[in-house]
Amino acid sequence: MNKVSGLGAVMRKFSQQGQGEAADGLIFRQLFDHISSTYTYLLGCASSKDCILIDPVLEQVKRDFQLVQDLGLNLKYAVNTHMHADHVTGTGHLRLLSGCRTIISKASGADADIHVEENDSIEFGNQKLQVLSTPGHTNGCVTYYNPEQAMAFTGDALLIRGCGRTDFQEGDPRTLYRNVHDKILSLPKYTRLFPAHDYKGQTCTTVDEEKRLNPRLTKTEDQFVEIMNNLNLAYPKQIDRALPANKACGVYDIPEDTQKHTI
C-alpha cells in the first residue's frame, strides 16, 4: 500500500473537514477578534471531548465558551502564548466560567494555574501540544507544536510574512531571529503555522512559505536587527490596560479611563 507523507498527508486530513474534525479526532476552530486582530484557537479531542483555548480575548469570552458548549466539549485549559500587550486575555474569566485551568510560560512572569517551559507538554484527551520556548518578542513567548497534526501555534513570535515587534516588553531582535529560525523554521516544511494575529485577512502559513517569503526573516541576522530597530511603530494603545490585567491572568479591576476596547 502506498504511503502518503509530507504536505499531501496533512492536506488530506483537513481537505474535507476544514475547521471541523480531522480524520484522527482533532476538533479545530480558528476564531477572530476584529478589534485587536487576534486569533483564538479551539482544539479538542473528539473522543474524550476535552478541549483547550489558545489566546482567548476578554471581550470574546462569552462567544468562545458558548462554542465550547455548543460542541459538547469540556474546557480543560485556557492557554496563552505570551503576556499580550494588545488585548486583555480571557483566560481568567474562562476559568471563572468553566473551572478550567490557566496556562502561560514560566518566563512570562504572569499568574496562571500552570506555568510551562521548554519540553513540557499540554495534553487533552489523546491530543498533545509540545512547548517550544521562542522568546524575542517577549521573554515569555512560547510556541505550541503538534507534530502528529503538523500544526504549530506561534503567538507573536512568527506572523504571516512578518513577526512580533521587539521595541518594548523585553523584546530583542537577535533573540527573536535565532529562536524563530532554530525552533519554528526548523520544523518540517509542511508544518502549518497559526499566528496570534493577522492584519491582512490571512489565516495560516507554512514553514516552507515563511522560509521563502517572509520579508524580514529571509534576511541575515544583522539585516533583521537593522529592520526591527528602525520600524518606528506607534505605542500600543491597549498596553497600559492589557499588561497589568494580563499579569493577573486577565482578572483585574481595569481603570475606567482605560476600559475602552481600542488598539
PDB file of C-alpha atoms in Angstrom:
ATOM      1  CA  MET A   1       0.000   0.000   0.000  1.00  0.00           C
ATOM      2  CA  ASN A   2       1.352   3.409  -0.930  1.00  0.00           C
ATOM      3  CA  LYS A   3       2.119   5.751   1.955  1.00  0.00           C
ATOM      4  CA  VAL A   4       1.191   9.418   1.817  1.00  0.00           C
ATOM      5  CA  SER A   5       3.682  11.666   3.596  1.00  0.00           C
ATOM      6  CA  GLY A   6       4.528  15.326   3.996  1.00  0.00           C
ATOM      7  CA  LEU A   7       2.178  18.063   2.879  1.00  0.00           C
ATOM      8  CA  GLY A   8      -0.064  15.665   0.989  1.00  0.00           C
ATOM      9  CA  ALA A   9      -0.878  13.753   4.152  1.00  0.00           C
ATOM     10  CA  VAL A  10      -1.576  16.910   6.113  1.00  0.00           C
ATOM     11  CA  MET A  11      -3.857  18.358   3.455  1.00  0.00           C
ATOM     12  CA  ARG A  12      -5.685  15.051   3.065  1.00  0.00           C
ATOM     13  CA  LYS A  13      -6.543  15.122   6.776  1.00  0.00           C
ATOM     14  CA  PHE A  14      -8.127  18.547   6.537  1.00  0.00           C
ATOM     15  CA  SER A  15      -9.359  18.754   2.955  1.00  0.00           C
ATOM     16  CA  GLN A  16     -12.889  17.620   3.726  1.00  0.00           C
ATOM     17  CA  GLN A  17     -13.264  18.745   7.329  1.00  0.00           C
ATOM     18  CA  GLY A  18     -11.956  22.325   7.020  1.00  0.00           C
ATOM     19  CA  GLN A  19     -12.142  23.772  10.521  1.00  0.00           C
ATOM     20  CA  GLY A  20     -14.139  20.785  11.738  1.00  0.00           C
ATOM     21  CA  GLU A  21     -12.920  17.394  12.914  1.00  0.00           C
ATOM     22  CA  ALA A  22      -9.757  15.907  11.438  1.00  0.00           C
ATOM     23  CA  ALA A  23      -9.661  12.279  10.399  1.00  0.00           C
ATOM     24  CA  ASP A  24      -7.809  11.267  13.562  1.00  0.00           C
ATOM     25  CA  GLY A  25     -10.032  13.089  16.019  1.00  0.00           C
ATOM     26  CA  LEU A  26      -8.798  16.668  16.396  1.00  0.00           C
ATOM     27  CA  ILE A  27     -11.570  19.245  16.632  1.00  0.00           C
ATOM     28  CA  PHE A  28     -10.263  22.603  15.411  1.00  0.00           C
ATOM     29  CA  ARG A  29     -11.680  26.120  15.177  1.00  0.00           C
ATOM     30  CA  GLN A  30      -9.980  29.412  14.379  1.00  0.00           C
ATOM     31  CA  LEU A  31     -11.782  32.407  15.902  1.00  0.00           C
ATOM     32  CA  PHE A  32     -11.108  36.117  15.381  1.00  0.00           C
ATOM     33  CA  ASP A  33     -11.401  39.323  17.379  1.00  0.00           C
ATOM     34  CA  HIS A  34     -11.753  42.170  14.888  1.00  0.00           C
ATOM     35  CA  ILE A  35     -10.773  44.954  17.279  1.00  0.00           C
ATOM     36  CA  SER A  36      -7.354  43.560  18.189  1.00  0.00           C
ATOM     37  CA  SER A  37      -6.944  41.343  15.089  1.00  0.00           C
ATOM     38  CA  THR A  38      -6.302  38.429  17.449  1.00  0.00           C
ATOM     39  CA  TYR A  39      -6.786  34.781  16.548  1.00  0.00           C
ATOM     40  CA  THR A  40      -8.078  32.429  19.229  1.00  0.00           C
ATOM     41  CA  TYR A  41      -7.823  28.692  18.631  1.00  0.00           C
ATOM     42  CA  LEU A  42     -10.089  25.961  19.961  1.00  0.00           C
ATOM     43  CA  LEU A  43      -8.553  22.487  19.855  1.00  0.00           C
ATOM     44  CA  GLY A  44     -10.447  19.473  21.112  1.00  0.00           C
ATOM     45  CA  CYS A  45     -10.241  15.706  21.350  1.00  0.00           C
ATOM     46  CA  ALA A  46     -13.192  14.112  19.569  1.00  0.00           C
ATOM     47  CA  SER A  47     -13.122  11.008  21.768  1.00  0.00           C
ATOM     48  CA  SER A  48     -12.734  12.483  25.273  1.00  0.00           C
ATOM     49  CA  LYS A  49     -14.410  15.840  24.450  1.00  0.00           C
ATOM     50  CA  ASP A  50     -11.681  17.684  26.356  1.00  0.00           C
ATOM     51  CA  CYS A  51     -10.561  20.906  24.708  1.00  0.00           C
ATOM     52  CA  ILE A  52      -8.322  23.932  25.115  1.00  0.00           C
ATOM     53  CA  LEU A  53      -8.489  27.553  24.003  1.00  0.00           C
ATOM     54  CA  ILE A  54      -5.291  29.302  22.918  1.00  0.00           C
ATOM     55  CA  ASP A  55      -5.035  33.105  23.264  1.00  0.00           C
ATOM     56  CA  PRO A  56      -8.659  33.943  24.144  1.00  0.00           C
ATOM     57  CA  VAL A  57      -9.665  37.632  24.241  1.00  0.00           C
ATOM     58  CA  LEU A  58     -11.622  39.042  27.189  1.00  0.00           C
ATOM     59  CA  GLU A  59     -14.350  40.599  25.049  1.00  0.00           C
ATOM     60  CA  GLN A  60     -14.933  37.286  23.238  1.00  0.00           C
ATOM     61  CA  VAL A  61     -15.170  35.021  26.298  1.00  0.00           C
ATOM     62  CA  LYS A  62     -18.935  34.538  26.010  1.00  0.00           C
ATOM     63  CA  ARG A  63     -18.661  33.676  22.309  1.00  0.00           C
ATOM     64  CA  ASP A  64     -15.814  31.240  22.878  1.00  0.00           C
ATOM     65  CA  PHE A  65     -17.403  29.489  25.847  1.00  0.00           C
ATOM     66  CA  GLN A  66     -20.715  29.229  24.004  1.00  0.00           C
ATOM     67  CA  LEU A  67     -18.920  27.444  21.155  1.00  0.00           C
ATOM     68  CA  VAL A  68     -17.337  25.035  23.634  1.00  0.00           C
ATOM     69  CA  GLN A  69     -20.798  24.245  24.996  1.00  0.00           C
ATOM     70  CA  ASP A  70     -22.404  24.024  21.543  1.00  0.00           C
ATOM     71  CA  LEU A  71     -19.841  21.415  20.508  1.00  0.00           C
ATOM     72  CA  GLY A  72     -20.421  19.402  23.675  1.00  0.00           C
ATOM     73  CA  LEU A  73     -16.850  19.897  24.856  1.00  0.00           C
ATOM     74  CA  ASN A  74     -15.228  20.245  28.266  1.00  0.00           C
ATOM     75  CA  LEU A  75     -12.816  23.170  28.532  1.00  0.00           C
ATOM     76  CA  LYS A  76      -9.754  21.754  30.273  1.00  0.00           C
ATOM     77  CA  TYR A  77      -7.233  24.559  29.752  1.00  0.00           C
ATOM     78  CA  ALA A  78      -7.208  28.230  28.720  1.00  0.00           C
ATOM     79  CA  VAL A  79      -3.744  28.928  27.355  1.00  0.00           C
ATOM     80  CA  ASN A  80      -1.640  31.953  26.407  1.00  0.00           C
ATOM     81  CA  THR A  81       1.339  32.017  24.062  1.00  0.00           C
ATOM     82  CA  HIS A  82       2.742  35.026  25.991  1.00  0.00           C
ATOM     83  CA  MET A  83       1.702  38.019  28.082  1.00  0.00           C
ATOM     84  CA  HIS A  84      -0.093  40.115  25.484  1.00  0.00           C
ATOM     85  CA  ALA A  85       0.134  43.902  25.238  1.00  0.00           C
ATOM     86  CA  ASP A  86      -2.591  44.482  22.632  1.00  0.00           C
ATOM     87  CA  HIS A  87      -5.609  42.928  24.369  1.00  0.00           C
ATOM     88  CA  VAL A  88      -6.702  41.597  27.736  1.00  0.00           C
ATOM     89  CA  THR A  89      -6.619  37.819  27.932  1.00  0.00           C
ATOM     90  CA  GLY A  90      -9.839  35.917  28.517  1.00  0.00           C
ATOM     91  CA  THR A  91      -8.148  33.061  30.357  1.00  0.00           C
ATOM     92  CA  GLY A  92      -9.020  34.191  33.870  1.00  0.00           C
ATOM     93  CA  HIS A  93     -12.671  34.779  33.077  1.00  0.00           C
ATOM     94  CA  LEU A  94     -12.922  31.434  31.294  1.00  0.00           C
ATOM     95  CA  ARG A  95     -11.576  29.876  34.482  1.00  0.00           C
ATOM     96  CA  LEU A  96     -14.353  31.556  36.465  1.00  0.00           C
ATOM     97  CA  LEU A  97     -16.989  30.383  33.967  1.00  0.00           C
ATOM     98  CA  SER A  98     -15.869  26.810  33.449  1.00  0.00           C
ATOM     99  CA  GLY A  99     -13.450  25.773  36.168  1.00  0.00           C
ATOM    100  CA  CYS A 100     -10.715  25.220  33.575  1.00  0.00           C
ATOM    101  CA  ARG A 101      -7.063  25.707  34.480  1.00  0.00           C
ATOM    102  CA  THR A 102      -4.991  28.531  33.017  1.00  0.00           C
ATOM    103  CA  ILE A 103      -1.572  28.136  31.402  1.00  0.00           C
ATOM    104  CA  ILE A 104       1.221  30.538  30.473  1.00  0.00           C
ATOM    105  CA  SER A 105       5.000  30.228  30.310  1.00  0.00           C
ATOM    106  CA  LYS A 106       7.057  30.396  33.474  1.00  0.00           C
ATOM    107  CA  ALA A 107       9.266  33.084  31.907  1.00  0.00           C
ATOM    108  CA  SER A 108       6.296  35.409  31.304  1.00  0.00           C
ATOM    109  CA  GLY A 109       6.073  36.462  34.943  1.00  0.00           C
ATOM    110  CA  ALA A 110       2.271  36.313  34.761  1.00  0.00           C
ATOM    111  CA  ASP A 111      -0.116  34.495  37.074  1.00  0.00           C
ATOM    112  CA  ALA A 112      -1.627  31.174  35.998  1.00  0.00           C
ATOM    113  CA  ASP A 113      -2.557  27.803  37.439  1.00  0.00           C
ATOM    114  CA  ILE A 114       0.180  26.090  35.431  1.00  0.00           C
ATOM    115  CA  HIS A 115       3.484  27.517  34.211  1.00  0.00           C
ATOM    116  CA  VAL A 116       5.175  25.756  31.295  1.00  0.00           C
ATOM    117  CA  GLU A 117       8.629  25.816  29.761  1.00  0.00           C
ATOM    118  CA  GLU A 118      10.651  24.124  27.017  1.00  0.00           C
ATOM    119  CA  ASN A 119       9.907  20.391  26.583  1.00  0.00           C
ATOM    120  CA  ASP A 120       6.718  20.467  28.657  1.00  0.00           C
ATOM    121  CA  SER A 121       3.532  19.217  27.022  1.00  0.00           C
ATOM    122  CA  ILE A 122      -0.167  20.013  27.269  1.00  0.00           C
ATOM    123  CA  GLU A 123      -2.461  17.008  26.959  1.00  0.00           C
ATOM    124  CA  PHE A 124      -6.210  16.990  26.354  1.00  0.00           C
ATOM    125  CA  GLY A 125      -7.683  13.584  25.636  1.00  0.00           C
ATOM    126  CA  ASN A 126      -5.480  11.866  23.069  1.00  0.00           C
ATOM    127  CA  GLN A 127      -4.157  15.177  21.732  1.00  0.00           C
ATOM    128  CA  LYS A 128      -0.886  16.755  22.835  1.00  0.00           C
ATOM    129  CA  LEU A 129       0.967  20.025  22.296  1.00  0.00           C
ATOM    130  CA  GLN A 130       4.707  20.337  22.835  1.00  0.00           C
ATOM    131  CA  VAL A 131       6.018  23.570  24.357  1.00  0.00           C
ATOM    132  CA  LEU A 132       8.813  25.312  22.433  1.00  0.00           C
ATOM    133  CA  SER A 133      10.423  28.338  24.069  1.00  0.00           C
ATOM    134  CA  THR A 134      10.548  31.140  21.456  1.00  0.00           C
ATOM    135  CA  PRO A 135      11.390  34.419  23.253  1.00  0.00           C
ATOM    136  CA  GLY A 136      12.388  37.607  21.479  1.00  0.00           C
ATOM    137  CA  HIS A 137       9.074  39.425  21.147  1.00  0.00           C
ATOM    138  CA  THR A 138       8.785  38.985  24.922  1.00  0.00           C
ATOM    139  CA  ASN A 139      10.830  36.896  27.333  1.00  0.00           C
ATOM    140  CA  GLY A 140       7.888  34.577  27.884  1.00  0.00           C
ATOM    141  CA  CYS A 141       6.878  33.715  24.321  1.00  0.00           C
ATOM    142  CA  VAL A 142       6.261  30.053  23.575  1.00  0.00           C
ATOM    143  CA  THR A 143       5.091  28.131  20.527  1.00  0.00           C
ATOM    144  CA  TYR A 144       2.748  25.146  20.898  1.00  0.00           C
ATOM    145  CA  TYR A 145       3.537  22.342  18.444  1.00  0.00           C
ATOM    146  CA  ASN A 146       1.528  19.272  17.499  1.00  0.00           C
ATOM    147  CA  PRO A 147       3.785  17.063  15.340  1.00  0.00           C
ATOM    148  CA  GLU A 148       1.063  14.494  14.643  1.00  0.00           C
ATOM    149  CA  GLN A 149      -1.155  17.164  13.088  1.00  0.00           C
ATOM    150  CA  ALA A 150       1.808  19.156  11.675  1.00  0.00           C
ATOM    151  CA  MET A 151       0.478  22.321  13.314  1.00  0.00           C
ATOM    152  CA  ALA A 152       2.221  24.990  15.395  1.00  0.00           C
ATOM    153  CA  PHE A 153       0.699  27.960  17.208  1.00  0.00           C
ATOM    154  CA  THR A 154       3.355  30.647  17.125  1.00  0.00           C
ATOM    155  CA  GLY A 155       1.810  33.525  19.073  1.00  0.00           C
ATOM    156  CA  ASP A 156       3.516  36.793  18.117  1.00  0.00           C
ATOM    157  CA  ALA A 157       6.951  35.264  17.544  1.00  0.00           C
ATOM    158  CA  LEU A 158       6.183  34.497  13.904  1.00  0.00           C
ATOM    159  CA  LEU A 159       3.350  36.106  11.968  1.00  0.00           C
ATOM    160  CA  ILE A 160       2.310  35.526   8.367  1.00  0.00           C
ATOM    161  CA  ARG A 161       5.046  37.281   6.355  1.00  0.00           C
ATOM    162  CA  GLY A 162       6.121  39.081   9.496  1.00  0.00           C
ATOM    163  CA  CYS A 163       6.972  38.772  13.178  1.00  0.00           C
ATOM    164  CA  GLY A 164       6.231  40.384  16.508  1.00  0.00           C
ATOM    165  CA  ARG A 165       7.775  43.748  17.317  1.00  0.00           C
ATOM    166  CA  THR A 166      10.841  43.904  19.563  1.00  0.00           C
ATOM    167  CA  ASP A 167      10.864  47.512  20.772  1.00  0.00           C
ATOM    168  CA  PHE A 168       9.120  47.027  24.141  1.00  0.00           C
ATOM    169  CA  GLN A 169       8.317  44.411  26.811  1.00  0.00           C
ATOM    170  CA  GLU A 170      11.802  42.789  26.896  1.00  0.00           C
ATOM    171  CA  GLY A 171      11.925  42.494  23.118  1.00  0.00           C
ATOM    172  CA  ASP A 172      15.249  41.656  21.488  1.00  0.00           C
ATOM    173  CA  PRO A 173      15.609  41.231  17.708  1.00  0.00           C
ATOM    174  CA  ARG A 174      18.611  38.895  17.791  1.00  0.00           C
ATOM    175  CA  THR A 175      16.915  36.617  20.283  1.00  0.00           C
ATOM    176  CA  LEU A 176      13.754  36.579  18.178  1.00  0.00           C
ATOM    177  CA  TYR A 177      15.603  35.876  14.934  1.00  0.00           C
ATOM    178  CA  ARG A 178      17.547  32.970  16.413  1.00  0.00           C
ATOM    179  CA  ASN A 179      14.566  31.386  18.132  1.00  0.00           C
ATOM    180  CA  VAL A 180      12.278  31.641  15.120  1.00  0.00           C
ATOM    181  CA  HIS A 181      14.928  30.039  12.909  1.00  0.00           C
ATOM    182  CA  ASP A 182      16.038  27.427  15.446  1.00  0.00           C
ATOM    183  CA  LYS A 183      12.656  26.439  16.905  1.00  0.00           C
ATOM    184  CA  ILE A 184       9.983  27.217  14.285  1.00  0.00           C
ATOM    185  CA  LEU A 185      11.530  27.366  10.821  1.00  0.00           C
ATOM    186  CA  SER A 186      13.446  24.173  11.625  1.00  0.00           C
ATOM    187  CA  LEU A 187      10.178  22.208  11.840  1.00  0.00           C
ATOM    188  CA  PRO A 188       9.148  20.045   8.848  1.00  0.00           C
ATOM    189  CA  LYS A 189       8.494  22.326   5.894  1.00  0.00           C
ATOM    190  CA  TYR A 190       4.838  21.312   5.534  1.00  0.00           C
ATOM    191  CA  THR A 191       4.035  22.266   9.155  1.00  0.00           C
ATOM    192  CA  ARG A 192       1.139  24.709   9.231  1.00  0.00           C
ATOM    193  CA  LEU A 193       1.761  27.804  11.338  1.00  0.00           C
ATOM    194  CA  PHE A 194      -1.066  29.627  13.094  1.00  0.00           C
ATOM    195  CA  PRO A 195      -0.195  33.084  14.494  1.00  0.00           C
ATOM    196  CA  ALA A 196      -1.846  35.082  17.260  1.00  0.00           C
ATOM    197  CA  HIS A 197      -2.591  37.955  14.878  1.00  0.00           C
ATOM    198  CA  ASP A 198      -3.075  38.848  11.255  1.00  0.00           C
ATOM    199  CA  TYR A 199      -3.842  42.274   9.820  1.00  0.00           C
ATOM    200  CA  LYS A 200      -4.335  41.372   6.145  1.00  0.00           C
ATOM    201  CA  GLY A 201      -7.025  38.683   6.203  1.00  0.00           C
ATOM    202  CA  GLN A 202      -4.757  35.626   6.021  1.00  0.00           C
ATOM    203  CA  THR A 203      -5.380  32.687   8.334  1.00  0.00           C
ATOM    204  CA  CYS A 204      -2.296  30.461   8.330  1.00  0.00           C
ATOM    205  CA  THR A 205       1.007  29.814   6.636  1.00  0.00           C
ATOM    206  CA  THR A 206       3.627  27.049   6.492  1.00  0.00           C
ATOM    207  CA  VAL A 207       7.265  26.690   7.437  1.00  0.00           C
ATOM    208  CA  ASP A 208       8.175  26.414   3.764  1.00  0.00           C
ATOM    209  CA  GLU A 209       6.323  29.621   2.860  1.00  0.00           C
ATOM    210  CA  GLU A 210       7.925  31.669   5.610  1.00  0.00           C
ATOM    211  CA  LYS A 211      11.418  30.371   4.853  1.00  0.00           C
ATOM    212  CA  ARG A 212      10.976  31.524   1.257  1.00  0.00           C
ATOM    213  CA  LEU A 213       8.712  34.551   1.512  1.00  0.00           C
ATOM    214  CA  ASN A 214       8.956  36.257   4.897  1.00  0.00           C
ATOM    215  CA  PRO A 215      10.406  39.705   4.064  1.00  0.00           C
ATOM    216  CA  ARG A 216      12.142  40.038   7.437  1.00  0.00           C
ATOM    217  CA  LEU A 217      13.231  36.531   8.342  1.00  0.00           C
ATOM    218  CA  THR A 218      14.741  35.719   4.947  1.00  0.00           C
ATOM    219  CA  LYS A 219      17.347  38.389   5.673  1.00  0.00           C
ATOM    220  CA  THR A 220      20.610  37.854   7.533  1.00  0.00           C
ATOM    221  CA  GLU A 221      20.557  38.290  11.296  1.00  0.00           C
ATOM    222  CA  ASP A 222      22.251  41.702  11.099  1.00  0.00           C
ATOM    223  CA  GLN A 223      19.835  42.875   8.399  1.00  0.00           C
ATOM    224  CA  PHE A 224      16.908  41.679  10.506  1.00  0.00           C
ATOM    225  CA  VAL A 225      18.181  43.602  13.535  1.00  0.00           C
ATOM    226  CA  GLU A 226      18.513  46.745  11.423  1.00  0.00           C
ATOM    227  CA  ILE A 227      14.944  46.360  10.147  1.00  0.00           C
ATOM    228  CA  MET A 228      13.482  45.763  13.597  1.00  0.00           C
ATOM    229  CA  ASN A 229      15.379  48.668  15.176  1.00  0.00           C
ATOM    230  CA  ASN A 230      14.007  51.096  12.610  1.00  0.00           C
ATOM    231  CA  LEU A 231      10.300  50.218  12.415  1.00  0.00           C
ATOM    232  CA  ASN A 232       9.278  53.323  14.416  1.00  0.00           C
ATOM    233  CA  LEU A 233       5.951  51.798  15.415  1.00  0.00           C
ATOM    234  CA  ALA A 234       3.301  53.598  17.460  1.00  0.00           C
ATOM    235  CA  TYR A 235       2.960  52.891  21.176  1.00  0.00           C
ATOM    236  CA  PRO A 236       0.364  50.102  21.570  1.00  0.00           C
ATOM    237  CA  LYS A 237      -2.940  51.722  22.515  1.00  0.00           C
ATOM    238  CA  GLN A 238      -4.041  48.942  24.847  1.00  0.00           C
ATOM    239  CA  ILE A 239      -0.733  48.289  26.584  1.00  0.00           C
ATOM    240  CA  ASP A 240      -1.499  50.294  29.747  1.00  0.00           C
ATOM    241  CA  ARG A 241      -4.754  48.390  30.097  1.00  0.00           C
ATOM    242  CA  ALA A 242      -3.514  44.994  28.969  1.00  0.00           C
ATOM    243  CA  LEU A 243      -0.238  44.402  30.789  1.00  0.00           C
ATOM    244  CA  PRO A 244      -1.429  44.793  34.400  1.00  0.00           C
ATOM    245  CA  ALA A 245      -4.551  42.776  33.614  1.00  0.00           C
ATOM    246  CA  ASN A 246      -2.642  40.032  31.844  1.00  0.00           C
ATOM    247  CA  LYS A 247      -0.079  39.780  34.614  1.00  0.00           C
ATOM    248  CA  ALA A 248      -3.069  38.840  36.795  1.00  0.00           C
ATOM    249  CA  CYS A 249      -4.363  36.283  34.253  1.00  0.00           C
ATOM    250  CA  GLY A 250      -6.889  38.824  32.931  1.00  0.00           C
ATOM    251  CA  VAL A 251      -8.793  39.060  36.220  1.00  0.00           C
ATOM    252  CA  TYR A 252      -8.133  42.649  37.238  1.00  0.00           C
ATOM    253  CA  ASP A 253     -10.064  45.821  38.051  1.00  0.00           C
ATOM    254  CA  ILE A 254      -9.348  47.802  34.890  1.00  0.00           C
ATOM    255  CA  PRO A 255      -9.363  51.601  35.453  1.00  0.00           C
ATOM    256  CA  GLU A 256     -12.380  53.253  33.839  1.00  0.00           C
ATOM    257  CA  ASP A 257     -10.306  55.560  31.642  1.00  0.00           C
ATOM    258  CA  THR A 258      -8.588  52.562  30.007  1.00  0.00           C
ATOM    259  CA  GLN A 259     -11.594  50.279  29.560  1.00  0.00           C
ATOM    260  CA  LYS A 260     -12.412  51.334  26.003  1.00  0.00           C
ATOM    261  CA  HIS A 261     -11.560  48.441  23.678  1.00  0.00           C
ATOM    262  CA  THR A 262      -9.211  50.077  21.198  1.00  0.00           C
ATOM    263  CA  ILE A 263      -5.884  49.226  19.638  1.00  0.00           C
TER     264      ILE A 263
END
